[in-house]
CSV table of C-alpha atoms in Angstrom, one decimal:
chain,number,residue,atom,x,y,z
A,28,UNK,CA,4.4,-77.1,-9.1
A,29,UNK,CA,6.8,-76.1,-6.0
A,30,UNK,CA,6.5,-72.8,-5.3
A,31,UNK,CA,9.9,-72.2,-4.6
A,32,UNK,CA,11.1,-73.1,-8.4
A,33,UNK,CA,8.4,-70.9,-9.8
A,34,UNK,CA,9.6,-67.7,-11.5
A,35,UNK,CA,9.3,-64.4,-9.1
A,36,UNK,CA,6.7,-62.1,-10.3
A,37,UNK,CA,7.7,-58.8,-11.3
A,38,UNK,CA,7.3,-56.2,-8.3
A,39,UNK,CA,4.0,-54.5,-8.7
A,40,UNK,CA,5.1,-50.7,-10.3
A,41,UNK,CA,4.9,-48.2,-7.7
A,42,UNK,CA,1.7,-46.2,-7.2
A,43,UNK,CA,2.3,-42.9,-8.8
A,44,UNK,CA,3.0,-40.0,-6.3
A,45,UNK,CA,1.0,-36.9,-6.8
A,46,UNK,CA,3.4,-34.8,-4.3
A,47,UNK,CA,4.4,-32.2,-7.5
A,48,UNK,CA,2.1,-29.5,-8.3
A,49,UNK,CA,2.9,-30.6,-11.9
A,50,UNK,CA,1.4,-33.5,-13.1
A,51,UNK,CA,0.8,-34.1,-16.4
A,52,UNK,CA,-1.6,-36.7,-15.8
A,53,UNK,CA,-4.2,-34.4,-14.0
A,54,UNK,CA,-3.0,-31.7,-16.3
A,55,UNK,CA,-1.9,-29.3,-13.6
A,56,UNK,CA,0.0,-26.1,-14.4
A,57,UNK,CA,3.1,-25.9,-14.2
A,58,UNK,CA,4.6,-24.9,-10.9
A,59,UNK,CA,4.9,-21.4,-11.6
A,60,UNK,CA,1.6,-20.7,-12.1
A,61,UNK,CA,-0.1,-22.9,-9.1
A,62,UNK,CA,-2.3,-21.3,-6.9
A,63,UNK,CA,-1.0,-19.8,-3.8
A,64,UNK,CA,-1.4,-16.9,-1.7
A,65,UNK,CA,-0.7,-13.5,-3.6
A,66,UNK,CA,1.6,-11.1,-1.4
A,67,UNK,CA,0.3,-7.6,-1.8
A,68,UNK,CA,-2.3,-5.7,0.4
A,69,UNK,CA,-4.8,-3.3,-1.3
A,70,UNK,CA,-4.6,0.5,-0.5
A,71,UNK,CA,-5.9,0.8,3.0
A,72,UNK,CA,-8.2,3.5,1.5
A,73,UNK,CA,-10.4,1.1,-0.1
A,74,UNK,CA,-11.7,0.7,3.5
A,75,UNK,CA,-13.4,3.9,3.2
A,76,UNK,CA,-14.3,2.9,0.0
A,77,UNK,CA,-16.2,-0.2,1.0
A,78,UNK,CA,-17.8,2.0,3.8
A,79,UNK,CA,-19.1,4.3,1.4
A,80,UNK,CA,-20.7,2.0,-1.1
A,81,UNK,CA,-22.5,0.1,1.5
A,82,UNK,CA,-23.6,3.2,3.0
A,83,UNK,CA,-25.2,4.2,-0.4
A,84,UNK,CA,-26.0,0.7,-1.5
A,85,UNK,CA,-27.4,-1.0,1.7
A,86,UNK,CA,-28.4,2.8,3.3
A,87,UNK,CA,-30.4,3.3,-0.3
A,88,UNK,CA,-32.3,0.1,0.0
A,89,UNK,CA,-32.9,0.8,4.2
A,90,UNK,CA,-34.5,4.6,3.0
A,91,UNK,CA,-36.4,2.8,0.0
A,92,UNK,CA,-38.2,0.9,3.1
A,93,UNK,CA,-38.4,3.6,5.7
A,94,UNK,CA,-40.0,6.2,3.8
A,95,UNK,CA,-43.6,4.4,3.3
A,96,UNK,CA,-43.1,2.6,6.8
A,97,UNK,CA,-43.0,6.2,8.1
A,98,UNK,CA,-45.5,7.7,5.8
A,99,UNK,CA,-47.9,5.0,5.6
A,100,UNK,CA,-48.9,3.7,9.0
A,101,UNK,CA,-51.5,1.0,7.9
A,102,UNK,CA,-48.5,-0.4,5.8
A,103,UNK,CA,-45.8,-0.5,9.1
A,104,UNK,CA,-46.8,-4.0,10.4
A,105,UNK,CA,-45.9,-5.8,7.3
A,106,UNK,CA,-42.8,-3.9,6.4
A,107,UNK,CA,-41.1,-4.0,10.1
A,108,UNK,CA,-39.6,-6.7,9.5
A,109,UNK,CA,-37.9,-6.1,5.4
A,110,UNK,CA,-36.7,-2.7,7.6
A,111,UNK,CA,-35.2,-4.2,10.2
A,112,UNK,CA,-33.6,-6.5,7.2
A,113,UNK,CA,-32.3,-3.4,5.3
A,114,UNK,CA,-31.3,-1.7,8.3
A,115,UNK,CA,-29.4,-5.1,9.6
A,116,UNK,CA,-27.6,-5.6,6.0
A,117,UNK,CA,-26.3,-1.8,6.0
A,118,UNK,CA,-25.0,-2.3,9.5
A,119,UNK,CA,-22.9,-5.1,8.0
A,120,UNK,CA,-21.9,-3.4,4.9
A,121,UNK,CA,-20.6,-0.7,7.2
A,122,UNK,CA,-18.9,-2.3,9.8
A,123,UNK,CA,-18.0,-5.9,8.6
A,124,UNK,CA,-17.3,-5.9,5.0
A,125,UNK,CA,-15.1,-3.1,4.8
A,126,UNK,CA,-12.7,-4.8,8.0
A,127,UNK,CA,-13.2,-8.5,6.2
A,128,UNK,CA,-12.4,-7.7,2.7
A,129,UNK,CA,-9.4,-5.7,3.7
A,130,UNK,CA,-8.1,-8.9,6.1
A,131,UNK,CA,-9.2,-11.0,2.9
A,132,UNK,CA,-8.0,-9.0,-0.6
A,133,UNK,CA,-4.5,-9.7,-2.2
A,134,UNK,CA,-2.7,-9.2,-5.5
A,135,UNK,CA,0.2,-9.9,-7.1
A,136,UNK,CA,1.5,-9.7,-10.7
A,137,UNK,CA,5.1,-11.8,-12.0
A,138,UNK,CA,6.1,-12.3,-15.4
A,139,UNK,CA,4.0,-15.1,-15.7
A,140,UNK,CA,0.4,-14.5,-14.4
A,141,UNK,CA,-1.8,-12.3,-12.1
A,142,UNK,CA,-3.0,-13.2,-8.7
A,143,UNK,CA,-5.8,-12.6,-6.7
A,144,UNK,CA,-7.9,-13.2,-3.7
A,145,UNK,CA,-10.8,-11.1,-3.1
A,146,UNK,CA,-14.2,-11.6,-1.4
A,147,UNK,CA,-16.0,-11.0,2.3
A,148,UNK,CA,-18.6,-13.6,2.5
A,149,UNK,CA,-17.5,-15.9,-1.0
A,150,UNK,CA,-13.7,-16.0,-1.5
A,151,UNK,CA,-12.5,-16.4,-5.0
A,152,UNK,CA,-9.0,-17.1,-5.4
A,153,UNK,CA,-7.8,-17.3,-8.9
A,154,UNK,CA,-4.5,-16.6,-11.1
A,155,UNK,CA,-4.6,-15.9,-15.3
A,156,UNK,CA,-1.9,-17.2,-16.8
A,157,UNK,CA,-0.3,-13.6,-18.9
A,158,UNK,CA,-0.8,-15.9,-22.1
A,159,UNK,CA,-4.3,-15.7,-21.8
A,160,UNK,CA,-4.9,-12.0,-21.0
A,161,UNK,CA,-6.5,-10.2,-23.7
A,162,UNK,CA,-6.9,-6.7,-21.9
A,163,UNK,CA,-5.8,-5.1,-19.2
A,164,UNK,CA,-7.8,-2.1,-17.8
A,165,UNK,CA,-7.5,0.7,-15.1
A,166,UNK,CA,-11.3,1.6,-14.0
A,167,UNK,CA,-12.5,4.3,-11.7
A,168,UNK,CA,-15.6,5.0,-10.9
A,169,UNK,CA,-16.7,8.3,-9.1
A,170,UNK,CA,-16.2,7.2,-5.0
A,171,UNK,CA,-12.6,5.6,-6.4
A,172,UNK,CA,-12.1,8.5,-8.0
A,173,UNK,CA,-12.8,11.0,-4.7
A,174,UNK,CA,-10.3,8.8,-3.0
A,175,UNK,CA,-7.6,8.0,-5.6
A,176,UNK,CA,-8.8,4.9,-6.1
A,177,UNK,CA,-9.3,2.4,-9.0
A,178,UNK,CA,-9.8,-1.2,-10.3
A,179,UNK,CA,-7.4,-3.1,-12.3
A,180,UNK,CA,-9.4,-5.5,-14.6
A,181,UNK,CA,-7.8,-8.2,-16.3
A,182,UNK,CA,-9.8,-10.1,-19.1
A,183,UNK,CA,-8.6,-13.4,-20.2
A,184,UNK,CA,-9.7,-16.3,-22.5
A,185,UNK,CA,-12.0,-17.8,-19.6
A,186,UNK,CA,-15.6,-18.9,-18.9
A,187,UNK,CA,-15.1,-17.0,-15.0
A,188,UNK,CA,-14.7,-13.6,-16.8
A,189,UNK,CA,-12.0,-11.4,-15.7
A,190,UNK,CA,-9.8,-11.2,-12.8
A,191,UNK,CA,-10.6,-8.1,-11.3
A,192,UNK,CA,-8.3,-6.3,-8.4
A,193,UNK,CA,-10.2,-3.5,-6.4
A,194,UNK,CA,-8.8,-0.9,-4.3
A,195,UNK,CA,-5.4,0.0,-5.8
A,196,UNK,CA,-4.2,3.4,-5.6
A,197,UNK,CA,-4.7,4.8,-9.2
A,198,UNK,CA,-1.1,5.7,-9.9
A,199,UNK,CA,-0.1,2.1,-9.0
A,200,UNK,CA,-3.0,0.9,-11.1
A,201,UNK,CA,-2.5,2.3,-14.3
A,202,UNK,CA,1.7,1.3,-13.8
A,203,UNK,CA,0.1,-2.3,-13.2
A,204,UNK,CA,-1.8,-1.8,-16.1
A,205,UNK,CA,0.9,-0.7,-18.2
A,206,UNK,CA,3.5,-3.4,-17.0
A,207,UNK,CA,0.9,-6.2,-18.1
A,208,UNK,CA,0.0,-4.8,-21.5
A,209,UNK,CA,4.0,-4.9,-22.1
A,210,UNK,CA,4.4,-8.3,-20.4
A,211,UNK,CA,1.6,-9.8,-22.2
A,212,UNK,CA,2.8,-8.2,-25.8
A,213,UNK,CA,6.3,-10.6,-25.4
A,214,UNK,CA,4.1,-13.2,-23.8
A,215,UNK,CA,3.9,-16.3,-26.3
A,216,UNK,CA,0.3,-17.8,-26.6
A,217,UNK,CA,-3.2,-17.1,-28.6
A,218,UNK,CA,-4.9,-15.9,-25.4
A,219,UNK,CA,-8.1,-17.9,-26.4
């Protein structure tokens, strides 16, 4: 057979392009609800809140070894070194943590989901689509509190619990709070 008589083949289809965040294929979300970099800063105060809870956190645990290293000499070799442990973790809590988690933290809320991006040593980035919220919440425990502080907690219809913002100023919380609960009521979806 001559090859020029034979029938041309059909040009091979083209390789699928995956350039769109939407893909149905890969079952993506839809573009308004990719994952990107949320826009809003915490309160600065919540770096006075991070002080303080690893001051009573890490300090706790750094007393909870220094008292019998001080009271019970035959007992100082072997706990020199969980001290010097304790005493370097509450150093870091103090002075790192707060500075990190404050260059790290984000938020932002749109019609359509909630965004965050929290953490100091494990980032977790994460957005919940408003159709799968199932309550919103405004916490505040007693150091937030003493600084006008609190945590907006949003539980949705997922195995990674809920999306939880820390360090808002309470007034700006509980509008948050009460802006979701009003966007999620008009939001079509189960929320399971």
């Amino acid at each position: 057979m001559d090859p020029t008589s034979a029938e041309p083949t059909p040009p091979s289809p083209a390789a699928p392009r995956h350039d769109s965040v939407h893909d149905a294929r890969l079952d993506l979300p839809p573009p308004a609800l990719r994952l990107r970099p949320p826009t809003h800063r915490v309160d600065p105060r919540a770096r006075r809140w991070w002080v303080l809870r690893g001051l009573v956190t890490g300090g706790g645990a750094t007393v909870v070894v220094a008292v019998p290293w001080w009271l019970w000499e035959p007992a100082r070799p072997w706990l020199a070194v969980p001290l010097a442990l304790a005493a370097a973790w509450t150093l870091a809590r103090v002075l790192v943590e707060p500075r990190r988690r404050y260059a790290v933290h984000r938020w932002e809320t749109t019609d359509h989901a909630v965004y965050g991006l929290s953490g100091w040593i494990t980032r977790e980035w994460r957005v919940a689509p408003l159709s799968r919220v199932q309550t919103v919440d405004a916490v505040r425990g007693p150091l937030e509190q003493a600084l006008g502080l609190a945590t907006l907690r949003v539980t949705t219809a997922s195995s990674s619990g809920a999306l939880t913002i820390r360090g808002l100023d309470a007034e700006l919380a509980a509008e948050v709070a009460e802006r979701l609960t009003q966007v999620t009521e008009r939001t079509p979806g189960d929320a399971t």
